[in-house]
Amino acid sequence: MATDAAGEGLNLQRAHLMVNYDLPWNPNRIEQRFGRIHRIGQAEVCRLWNLVAENTREGQVFERLLEKLNEQRKALGGKVFDVLGEAFSDRSLRELLIEAITAEEPAVQQLRMAAVLDTTVGERTRELIKEQSLLSDELGDAAIADIRERMERAQAMRLQPSFIRRFFFAAFDLMNGKLALREAERCQISRVPQALRHWDTRHGRGQLLSSYERICFEREQITAPGRPLADLVSPGHPLLDATIGALLERHGSVLQQGCILIDPESTAEAPRVLVFLEHEIVDGTAVAGRQRRVVSKQFEYVAVTEDGAAADAGEHPYLDCRSPETDELKLLAPLAAADWVRETLATTALNHAVAHNVPAHVADVEARIHSQVDRTLEAVRQRLSEEISRWDTRVLRLKDDELAGKPNARINSAKARQRAEEAELRLNRRQEELARQRKLSPLAPRVVGAAFIVPERLLATLAGNRPPEHPIDTTRTDRLAVDAVLAAERSLGREPVEMPHNNKGFDLEARSQDGRILTIEVKGRVAGARDFSITRSEIICALNKADRHILALVEVADDDTTDVRYLYDPFTNREPEPSGAEHKRNLDWHTYWNLAEPPR
């Protein structure tokens, strides 16, 4: 039980049922009250009941109001409550209730009430939402579909919670942090290390707590019966951000020392250098002294070969590589010290980034920020110009009253003139701020790390061994397998798209009947093959996409005829997540062939 004082500022998500015994004059307060229980961490479905006196004129007003709110909520979502208070600025709900009680003709009153509420909650709320929106247009079906597709593609290679957990445990320990394991794989941090708190303060975040009663890495672990709510540590959480930031400040130089990696899947005969580049775009806003505010940061990879050819390496190009053993490292160290490797780091990769990556990055950020700033500027000018005009008009009215000997006890013309001048100063200051935000400049790309990538075939040659042969995984067999799956997809009425050669995790992309993206990994083997290999990135993609991922197995006969079988969600509950040291896994061909079925 609570008075209206509990309508804001409290977290009551331990409850999930609410009853409004006395409805407020301001309808926006209804949503504010409900927000006390409908909060992050709520595990139950929240329900709200509004008690209204039946067969009364007051009840008729509230009943009609709640009906209109429900209609507009379905049409406009939660945005209707953002402008509800302003929608009732011309005619308050209190006035409608008083009219309902005092009206002599109930029929006339009902018609007037319906007209006012329909206009206020219907047309007026739509107008206010449109006016206050800083988006150039409402998102259409095509834009929403595009956003959904990009989210689905990003999901395919998202970091698994177990990977984040392993990284955080190791990094937190390196920063002298202490974790205490609690129930259901949740942890307690009684004291956040000083280094992390200093990093958070220096970078103006101010979001890091001194301790955490519970943290977890899986959404399902946020709540536990009878236990405190846990913070979900994932990309974007202050604790993980501070850990990464402090770790890079203390040990970031190790990245620039570079490393040597071995690519077991590459069929190339020569090594390549993988350069890690960071590129930032700043606006005209000054932060931390003379530094300018970073509005966009892009991390990218450029692969460069000995002949100077440079190309974008795609996402996570290192994911399926492995670290060399000690004896292998001795063989490869002289290759990594070659002059062309240093030249690649100094000029070739940077020149490629300046010519190709930077212009695309700048164009994308300019289109987004210029549009947002221009619409914000238009809204600011409109709002403050109206305020200035309102105060100027009031100055004249107050001045006339003062000359007529009727001064206003609450405010005089001088104070009103001061308010108008303050609004004009705010307008000028805001226009200057937005002009600085619109002034975008790219900074020069910088090398933050590099890796010398050696094909396993080259390593075998250097060691005096016979290069590994691939009688099963031949280029010809792979090509026949991909073509067979493309044909199978088209026969199912889908439009498959073959991914670039350096795409990690899957070979084809198609769209299901419900419009969702399917990822397909193709494995082709000659008849009689006993096993097949799956890379770390392919396992991660399959686990992330689950039933939206297909493992397509293709058996290629001696006469080049093919037999295709599909296995949806191939690894969930069948294969464990790959460890940090695992780059490839061999699986039994016959086991998975028997699990699969004809394409559908």
XYZ file of C-alpha atoms in Angstrom:
600
model
C 0.000 0.000 0.000
C 1.345 3.413 -0.917
C 0.249 6.952 -1.619
C 1.054 8.743 -4.870
C 4.495 9.501 -3.410
C 5.530 5.994 -4.477
C 4.689 6.782 -8.079
C 8.289 7.643 -9.002
C 11.841 7.093 -7.838
C 11.322 3.616 -6.396
C 12.328 0.186 -7.695
C 9.486 -2.184 -6.878
C 10.197 -4.927 -9.412
C 9.839 -7.587 -6.725
C 6.103 -7.074 -7.280
C 4.408 -7.552 -10.640
C 0.741 -6.729 -9.953
C -0.523 -3.169 -9.413
C -3.952 -1.763 -8.560
C -4.744 1.944 -8.963
C -7.384 2.621 -6.318
C -7.363 6.378 -6.874
C -6.599 7.552 -10.412
C -4.474 10.724 -10.732
C -5.562 13.943 -12.436
C -2.559 13.720 -14.768
C -2.916 10.587 -16.955
C 0.868 10.474 -17.416
C 1.131 9.507 -13.753
C -0.547 6.198 -14.563
C 2.437 5.193 -16.686
C 4.892 6.521 -14.075
C 3.284 4.401 -11.391
C 3.366 1.296 -13.581
C 7.070 1.941 -14.269
C 7.839 1.144 -10.621
C 7.185 -2.569 -11.202
C 7.791 -2.809 -14.977
C 11.587 -2.409 -14.761
C 14.811 -4.123 -15.824
C 15.153 -7.323 -13.838
C 11.413 -8.008 -13.689
C 10.980 -11.742 -14.258
C 7.158 -11.825 -14.280
C 4.471 -10.468 -16.604
C 3.306 -7.154 -15.103
C -0.406 -6.388 -14.894
C -2.256 -3.204 -13.919
C -5.869 -2.720 -12.797
C -7.497 0.729 -12.622
C -10.509 0.933 -10.301
C -13.216 3.229 -11.689
C -16.614 3.963 -10.147
C -19.216 2.302 -12.337
C -22.301 4.158 -13.586
C -20.909 7.577 -12.670
C -20.031 10.512 -14.885
C -16.489 10.561 -13.510
C -16.172 6.874 -14.317
C -17.334 7.481 -17.877
C -14.540 10.005 -18.438
C -11.883 7.662 -17.059
C -13.271 4.684 -18.955
C -13.170 6.580 -22.251
C -9.681 7.891 -21.468
C -8.279 4.430 -20.733
C -9.848 3.029 -23.897
C -8.195 5.737 -26.016
C -4.844 5.263 -24.282
C -4.936 1.546 -25.036
C -5.750 2.231 -28.702
C -2.896 4.727 -29.056
C -0.472 2.489 -27.145
C -1.058 -0.278 -29.686
C -0.572 2.158 -32.576
C 2.308 4.253 -31.223
C 3.876 2.123 -28.507
C 5.222 3.694 -25.311
C 5.833 6.984 -27.129
C 2.259 8.068 -26.377
C 3.171 8.500 -22.692
C 6.146 10.730 -23.553
C 3.819 13.493 -24.772
C 0.630 12.744 -22.831
C 1.135 15.527 -20.326
C 1.653 18.076 -23.099
C -1.358 16.754 -24.991
C -3.561 17.762 -22.037
C -1.990 21.231 -21.718
C -4.914 22.988 -23.434
C -7.674 21.142 -21.583
C -6.789 19.401 -18.326
C -8.327 16.110 -17.293
C -9.468 17.789 -14.086
C -11.587 20.243 -16.092
C -13.197 17.388 -18.012
C -14.080 15.608 -14.777
C -15.602 18.731 -13.246
C -17.642 19.317 -16.403
C -18.825 15.722 -16.319
C -20.075 16.113 -12.772
C -21.725 19.538 -13.194
C -23.175 19.186 -16.707
C -26.952 19.370 -16.782
C -27.372 17.223 -19.901
C -25.497 13.903 -19.667
C -25.922 13.198 -23.379
C -24.409 16.551 -24.357
C -21.606 16.046 -21.844
C -20.780 12.611 -23.262
C -20.539 13.951 -26.798
C -18.287 16.798 -25.650
C -16.127 14.405 -23.592
C -15.712 11.966 -26.482
C -14.732 14.768 -28.856
C -12.135 16.233 -26.480
C -10.572 12.895 -25.529
C -10.493 11.616 -29.119
C -8.755 14.817 -30.237
C -6.376 15.017 -27.244
C -5.286 11.387 -26.955
C -5.608 10.624 -30.662
C -4.711 13.389 -33.088
C -2.809 15.610 -30.627
C -0.486 12.846 -29.416
C 0.364 11.864 -32.995
C 1.207 15.474 -33.828
C 3.404 15.922 -30.757
C 5.313 12.682 -31.368
C 5.978 13.722 -34.946
C 7.091 17.223 -33.875
C 9.433 15.978 -31.153
C 10.989 13.206 -33.219
C 14.549 13.874 -34.370
C 14.331 11.162 -37.002
C 14.004 12.370 -40.582
C 11.230 9.879 -41.277
C 9.448 7.087 -39.503
C 11.126 3.772 -40.046
C 9.434 2.000 -42.911
C 9.198 -1.722 -43.423
C 12.311 -1.732 -45.634
C 14.407 0.108 -43.035
C 13.248 -2.169 -40.230
C 14.021 -5.235 -42.349
C 17.499 -3.874 -43.088
C 18.197 -3.281 -39.384
C 16.970 -6.778 -38.548
C 19.226 -8.313 -41.209
C 22.270 -6.481 -39.893
C 21.477 -7.629 -36.359
C 21.125 -11.216 -37.554
C 24.465 -11.051 -39.375
C 26.153 -9.568 -36.313
C 24.675 -12.334 -34.172
C 26.373 -15.004 -36.273
C 29.821 -14.051 -35.001
C 29.011 -12.529 -31.630
C 31.285 -13.404 -28.741
C 30.051 -16.380 -26.789
C 29.404 -15.654 -23.083
C 31.947 -18.314 -22.173
C 34.623 -16.438 -24.165
C 33.795 -13.188 -22.346
C 33.849 -15.032 -19.027
C 37.297 -16.529 -19.652
C 38.681 -13.190 -20.811
C 37.204 -11.265 -17.885
C 38.458 -13.723 -15.276
C 42.007 -13.587 -16.671
C 42.034 -9.800 -17.191
C 40.439 -9.057 -13.803
C 43.052 -11.217 -12.083
C 45.822 -9.424 -14.013
C 44.458 -6.115 -12.682
C 44.655 -7.517 -9.096
C 40.919 -8.042 -8.859
C 39.329 -10.743 -6.726
C 36.225 -12.720 -7.623
C 34.207 -14.963 -5.334
C 32.204 -17.710 -7.044
C 28.626 -17.918 -5.849
C 25.499 -19.818 -6.821
C 24.620 -20.814 -10.415
C 27.954 -19.692 -11.894
C 27.410 -16.161 -10.583
C 30.158 -14.172 -8.883
C 30.551 -11.514 -6.220
C 33.032 -8.633 -6.370
C 33.447 -7.091 -2.939
C 35.938 -4.488 -4.136
C 36.639 -3.230 -7.672
C 40.403 -2.687 -8.207
C 41.665 0.887 -7.910
C 43.106 0.804 -11.441
C 39.660 0.204 -12.924
C 38.043 2.976 -10.846
C 40.789 5.415 -11.874
C 40.292 4.554 -15.554
C 36.541 5.058 -15.246
C 37.021 8.467 -13.554
C 39.676 9.717 -15.986
C 37.517 8.910 -18.984
C 34.511 10.718 -17.546
C 32.320 7.630 -17.316
C 31.414 7.742 -13.621
C 29.389 4.555 -13.992
C 31.598 2.009 -12.236
C 30.484 0.834 -8.805
C 32.934 0.145 -5.984
C 31.510 -3.367 -5.530
C 29.055 -5.746 -7.180
C 26.862 -8.039 -5.123
C 26.468 -10.370 -8.122
C 27.670 -10.491 -11.709
C 26.934 -13.062 -14.407
C 27.639 -13.677 -18.089
C 24.402 -15.358 -19.223
C 20.990 -13.671 -19.400
C 19.402 -16.675 -17.738
C 21.596 -16.091 -14.664
C 20.449 -12.508 -13.939
C 17.835 -13.709 -11.494
C 18.089 -16.522 -8.963
C 15.418 -17.485 -6.394
C 16.038 -15.721 -3.104
C 19.252 -14.117 -4.340
C 20.179 -10.547 -5.402
C 19.864 -9.526 -9.041
C 23.103 -9.892 -10.998
C 24.711 -7.433 -13.406
C 25.070 -8.962 -16.868
C 28.724 -8.428 -17.847
C 28.744 -8.075 -21.623
C 30.149 -5.588 -24.178
C 29.048 -2.101 -23.090
C 28.879 -2.851 -19.355
C 31.008 -0.354 -17.333
C 32.874 -3.146 -15.535
C 33.958 -4.841 -18.764
C 34.740 -1.512 -20.466
C 36.918 -0.390 -17.552
C 38.705 -3.748 -17.456
C 39.509 -3.600 -21.181
C 40.524 0.071 -21.020
C 42.818 -0.338 -18.017
C 44.321 -3.512 -19.494
C 45.135 -1.767 -22.788
C 46.715 1.165 -20.967
C 48.964 -1.144 -18.970
C 49.744 -3.835 -21.563
C 48.625 -2.370 -24.914
C 52.215 -2.064 -26.128
C 52.365 -5.860 -26.379
C 50.008 -5.669 -29.361
C 52.499 -3.546 -31.293
C 55.208 -6.126 -30.765
C 53.223 -8.365 -33.080
C 52.886 -12.114 -33.113
C 53.262 -15.094 -35.423
C 50.249 -17.275 -36.217
C 49.780 -20.410 -38.316
C 46.787 -20.776 -40.634
C 45.895 -24.482 -40.977
C 43.137 -23.825 -43.540
C 45.076 -21.685 -46.004
C 46.069 -23.237 -49.334
C 48.511 -20.378 -50.088
C 52.238 -20.989 -50.425
C 53.440 -17.602 -49.083
C 52.965 -15.752 -45.781
C 50.995 -12.546 -45.312
C 50.951 -9.764 -42.744
C 47.710 -8.971 -40.963
C 47.750 -5.350 -39.783
C 45.361 -4.123 -37.060
C 44.347 -0.515 -37.688
C 42.327 1.909 -35.616
C 40.658 4.912 -37.195
C 38.809 7.718 -35.398
C 36.569 10.597 -36.468
C 36.282 13.653 -34.198
C 33.984 16.642 -34.108
C 34.714 20.214 -33.005
C 33.784 19.656 -29.348
C 36.752 20.092 -26.998
C 37.228 17.508 -24.250
C 40.092 16.898 -21.825
C 41.908 20.104 -22.641
C 42.615 20.569 -26.326
C 41.568 17.124 -27.450
C 38.509 16.835 -29.646
C 35.658 14.471 -28.939
C 35.701 11.117 -30.731
C 32.311 10.433 -32.355
C 33.205 7.224 -34.181
C 35.955 4.644 -33.858
C 36.516 1.840 -36.342
C 38.768 -1.174 -35.942
C 39.770 -2.913 -39.160
C 42.176 -5.495 -40.566
C 44.261 -5.203 -43.710
C 46.097 -8.195 -45.190
C 49.303 -7.483 -47.159
C 51.399 -9.953 -49.156
C 55.088 -9.737 -50.068
C 54.321 -8.304 -53.520
C 52.607 -5.302 -51.875
C 49.008 -6.315 -52.623
C 46.704 -5.082 -49.853
C 43.081 -5.997 -49.200
C 40.518 -5.826 -46.406
C 40.793 -9.025 -44.383
C 37.155 -9.093 -43.219
C 35.940 -9.741 -39.689
C 37.902 -11.877 -37.246
C 40.506 -13.041 -39.821
C 42.689 -14.509 -37.080
C 39.988 -16.627 -35.484
C 40.912 -19.999 -37.028
C 44.678 -19.565 -36.675
C 46.798 -21.232 -34.041
C 49.886 -20.251 -32.092
C 53.182 -21.895 -33.145
C 55.051 -24.329 -30.945
C 58.520 -23.382 -29.677
C 60.398 -25.252 -32.415
C 58.055 -23.850 -35.070
C 58.644 -20.334 -33.794
C 62.398 -20.704 -34.328
C 61.809 -21.601 -37.988
C 59.420 -18.725 -38.616
C 61.168 -15.880 -36.751
C 63.616 -15.085 -39.611
C 60.699 -14.804 -42.075
C 58.887 -12.345 -39.816
C 62.005 -10.153 -39.606
C 62.149 -9.576 -43.385
C 62.353 -6.008 -44.696
C 59.034 -6.210 -46.556
C 57.239 -6.968 -43.280
C 58.434 -3.719 -41.690
C 57.596 -1.834 -44.901
C 54.092 -3.251 -44.774
C 53.541 -1.908 -41.272
C 54.978 1.528 -42.070
C 53.352 2.375 -45.382
C 51.407 -0.227 -47.352
C 48.624 -0.956 -44.864
C 48.239 2.715 -43.896
C 48.074 3.819 -47.531
C 45.374 1.240 -48.224
C 43.352 2.425 -45.234
C 43.634 6.096 -46.219
C 42.606 5.383 -49.817
C 39.736 2.966 -49.149
C 38.614 2.596 -45.532
C 38.786 6.186 -44.260
C 36.581 7.767 -47.007
C 33.885 5.132 -46.505
C 34.005 5.606 -42.732
C 33.762 9.407 -43.034
C 30.857 9.250 -45.506
C 28.879 6.934 -43.233
C 29.406 9.062 -40.108
C 28.722 12.346 -41.916
C 25.413 11.094 -43.282
C 24.293 10.002 -39.830
C 25.521 12.907 -37.694
C 24.755 15.749 -40.124
C 21.166 14.588 -40.420
C 20.779 14.303 -36.651
C 22.429 17.681 -35.941
C 20.383 19.488 -38.596
C 17.092 18.221 -37.196
C 18.178 18.965 -33.634
C 19.123 22.494 -34.663
C 15.741 22.995 -36.288
C 13.944 21.805 -33.146
C 16.113 23.976 -30.857
C 15.567 27.082 -32.969
C 11.824 26.530 -33.048
C 11.489 25.924 -29.310
C 13.747 28.749 -28.104
C 12.522 31.237 -30.689
C 8.992 30.639 -29.465
C 10.151 31.095 -25.884
C 11.934 34.363 -26.751
C 8.869 35.639 -28.590
C 6.630 34.692 -25.662
C 8.793 36.572 -23.170
C 9.089 39.601 -25.484
C 5.308 39.752 -25.726
C 5.013 39.467 -21.971
C 7.548 42.270 -21.491
C 5.351 44.624 -23.511
C 2.214 43.570 -21.640
C 3.866 43.983 -18.234
C 5.316 47.344 -19.237
C 1.883 48.594 -20.226
C 0.432 47.372 -16.921
C 3.205 49.090 -14.964
C 2.628 52.389 -16.793
C -1.075 52.056 -16.038
C -0.325 51.629 -12.335
C -1.144 47.893 -12.241
C 2.183 46.138 -11.495
C 2.311 42.318 -11.435
C 3.141 41.002 -7.973
C 4.863 37.858 -9.297
C 7.057 39.229 -12.105
C 7.900 42.644 -13.540
C 8.912 43.738 -17.039
C 12.617 43.860 -16.145
C 12.575 40.241 -14.945
C 10.669 39.176 -18.064
C 13.243 40.972 -20.244
C 15.981 39.065 -18.388
C 14.216 35.770 -19.132
C 14.021 36.677 -22.834
C 17.741 37.547 -22.919
C 18.609 34.289 -21.125
C 16.634 32.311 -23.707
C 18.471 34.134 -26.491
C 21.822 33.315 -24.879
C 20.793 29.654 -24.615
C 19.848 29.661 -28.285
C 23.216 31.142 -29.353
C 25.145 28.767 -27.105
C 23.229 25.728 -28.365
C 23.704 26.769 -31.999
C 27.454 27.043 -31.412
C 27.521 23.602 -29.770
C 25.659 22.020 -32.678
C 27.948 23.751 -35.192
C 30.928 22.152 -33.447
C 29.188 18.768 -33.476
C 28.635 19.106 -37.218
C 32.311 19.844 -37.885
C 33.749 16.358 -38.477
C 37.368 15.527 -39.188
C 39.101 12.179 -39.695
C 42.266 11.446 -37.769
C 45.090 9.542 -39.408
C 44.768 5.753 -39.066
C 47.242 4.198 -36.689
C 48.677 0.732 -36.412
C 47.783 -0.872 -33.091
C 49.050 -4.383 -33.796
C 50.055 -6.927 -36.395
C 50.341 -10.652 -36.975
C 52.592 -12.568 -39.336
C 50.362 -15.315 -40.787
C 52.081 -18.435 -42.120
C 50.204 -21.173 -44.044
C 50.723 -24.596 -42.521
C 51.874 -25.900 -45.901
C 54.783 -23.416 -45.871
C 55.678 -24.361 -42.301
C 55.887 -28.039 -43.282
C 58.198 -27.178 -46.190
C 60.498 -25.146 -43.912
C 60.616 -28.029 -41.440
C 61.681 -30.429 -44.200
C 58.393 -32.303 -44.096
C 56.031 -33.116 -46.904
C 53.304 -30.458 -47.169
C 49.933 -31.778 -46.001
C 47.863 -33.128 -48.828
C 44.125 -32.705 -48.942
C 42.736 -35.583 -51.020
C 39.347 -35.036 -49.451
C 39.275 -31.250 -49.119
C 40.242 -30.437 -52.698
C 39.247 -27.167 -54.310
C 37.341 -29.064 -56.989
C 35.301 -31.040 -54.455
C 34.489 -27.888 -52.510
C 33.333 -26.140 -55.668
C 31.054 -29.014 -56.645
C 29.643 -29.112 -53.116
C 28.863 -25.379 -53.023
C 27.239 -25.529 -56.467
C 25.094 -28.471 -55.346
C 23.856 -26.582 -52.275
C 23.164 -23.456 -54.338
C 21.016 -25.578 -56.661
C 19.243 -27.211 -53.706
C 18.416 -23.821 -52.204
C 17.007 -22.514 -55.485
C 14.866 -25.633 -55.842
C 13.390 -24.813 -52.416
C 12.381 -21.352 -53.654
C 15.076 -19.486 -51.735
C 17.683 -17.096 -53.154
C 21.102 -18.128 -51.824
C 24.092 -15.788 -51.839
C 27.651 -17.104 -51.843
C 29.894 -15.368 -49.315
C 33.411 -14.043 -50.072
C 36.277 -16.493 -49.700
C 37.534 -14.860 -46.478
C 34.118 -14.915 -44.786
C 34.314 -16.621 -41.407
C 31.747 -19.040 -40.055
C 29.641 -19.948 -43.102
C 29.712 -20.218 -46.896
C 26.196 -19.271 -48.031
C 23.374 -17.038 -46.903
C 19.702 -17.560 -47.737
C 16.333 -16.258 -46.618
C 13.662 -18.480 -45.084
C 9.944 -18.178 -45.793
C 9.430 -15.962 -42.734
C 12.055 -13.529 -44.026
C 14.803 -14.499 -41.556
C 18.394 -15.080 -42.657
C 19.741 -18.626 -42.788
C 23.496 -19.252 -42.678
C 24.798 -22.378 -44.398
C 28.177 -24.048 -43.928
C 29.019 -26.447 -46.756
C 31.179 -29.517 -46.245
C 31.965 -31.561 -49.344
C 33.697 -34.934 -49.233
C 34.416 -37.630 -51.771
C 32.536 -40.901 -51.361
C 34.125 -43.039 -48.652
C 35.454 -40.181 -46.526
C 35.660 -40.974 -42.826
C 35.765 -37.553 -41.210
C 35.553 -33.830 -41.834
C 36.963 -30.786 -40.062
C 35.116 -27.829 -38.604
C 36.874 -24.604 -37.614
C 36.474 -22.578 -34.459
C 34.594 -19.792 -36.280
C 32.238 -22.313 -37.898
C 31.370 -23.798 -34.504
C 30.791 -20.337 -32.992
C 28.534 -19.305 -35.885
C 26.487 -22.518 -35.643
C 26.019 -22.139 -31.870
C 25.029 -18.475 -32.211
C 22.519 -18.984 -35.008
C 21.145 -22.276 -33.632
C 18.084 -23.309 -35.690
C 18.878 -20.598 -38.249
C 22.094 -22.387 -39.210
C 22.406 -25.335 -41.607
C 25.307 -27.737 -41.913
C 25.100 -28.873 -45.535
C 26.888 -32.192 -46.117
C 27.615 -33.056 -49.740
C 28.943 -36.412 -50.904
C 30.730 -36.156 -54.262
C 30.947 -39.326 -56.369
C 33.721 -40.190 -58.831
C 31.530 -39.047 -61.738
C 30.978 -35.646 -60.050
C 27.367 -36.400 -59.102
C 26.413 -35.119 -55.670
C 24.124 -36.086 -52.793
C 23.095 -33.244 -50.438
C 21.840 -33.520 -46.867
C 20.950 -30.781 -44.347
C 21.364 -30.713 -40.587
C 19.659 -27.766 -38.874
C 21.206 -26.482 -35.622
C 24.008 -29.038 -35.959
C 26.043 -28.470 -32.775
C 23.687 -27.395 -29.985
C 23.826 -30.108 -27.305
C 26.166 -32.094 -29.588
C 29.461 -30.215 -29.562
C 30.958 -28.084 -26.769
C 32.089 -24.522 -27.342
C 35.672 -24.335 -28.637
C 38.346 -23.454 -26.117
C 40.770 -20.607 -26.624
C 43.465 -23.016 -27.826
C 41.234 -25.011 -30.197
C 41.294 -23.872 -33.826
C 39.857 -26.949 -35.557
C 37.879 -30.052 -34.664
C 37.591 -33.325 -36.574
C 34.160 -34.948 -36.636
C 32.931 -38.317 -37.844
C 31.391 -37.998 -41.322
C 29.060 -40.999 -41.044
C 27.623 -39.901 -37.697
C 26.594 -36.504 -39.010
C 25.534 -37.881 -42.396
C 23.057 -40.173 -40.642
C 21.742 -37.279 -38.536
C 21.131 -35.132 -41.618
C 18.140 -35.255 -43.967
C 17.287 -34.152 -47.518
C 17.075 -30.353 -47.981
C 13.783 -28.788 -46.881
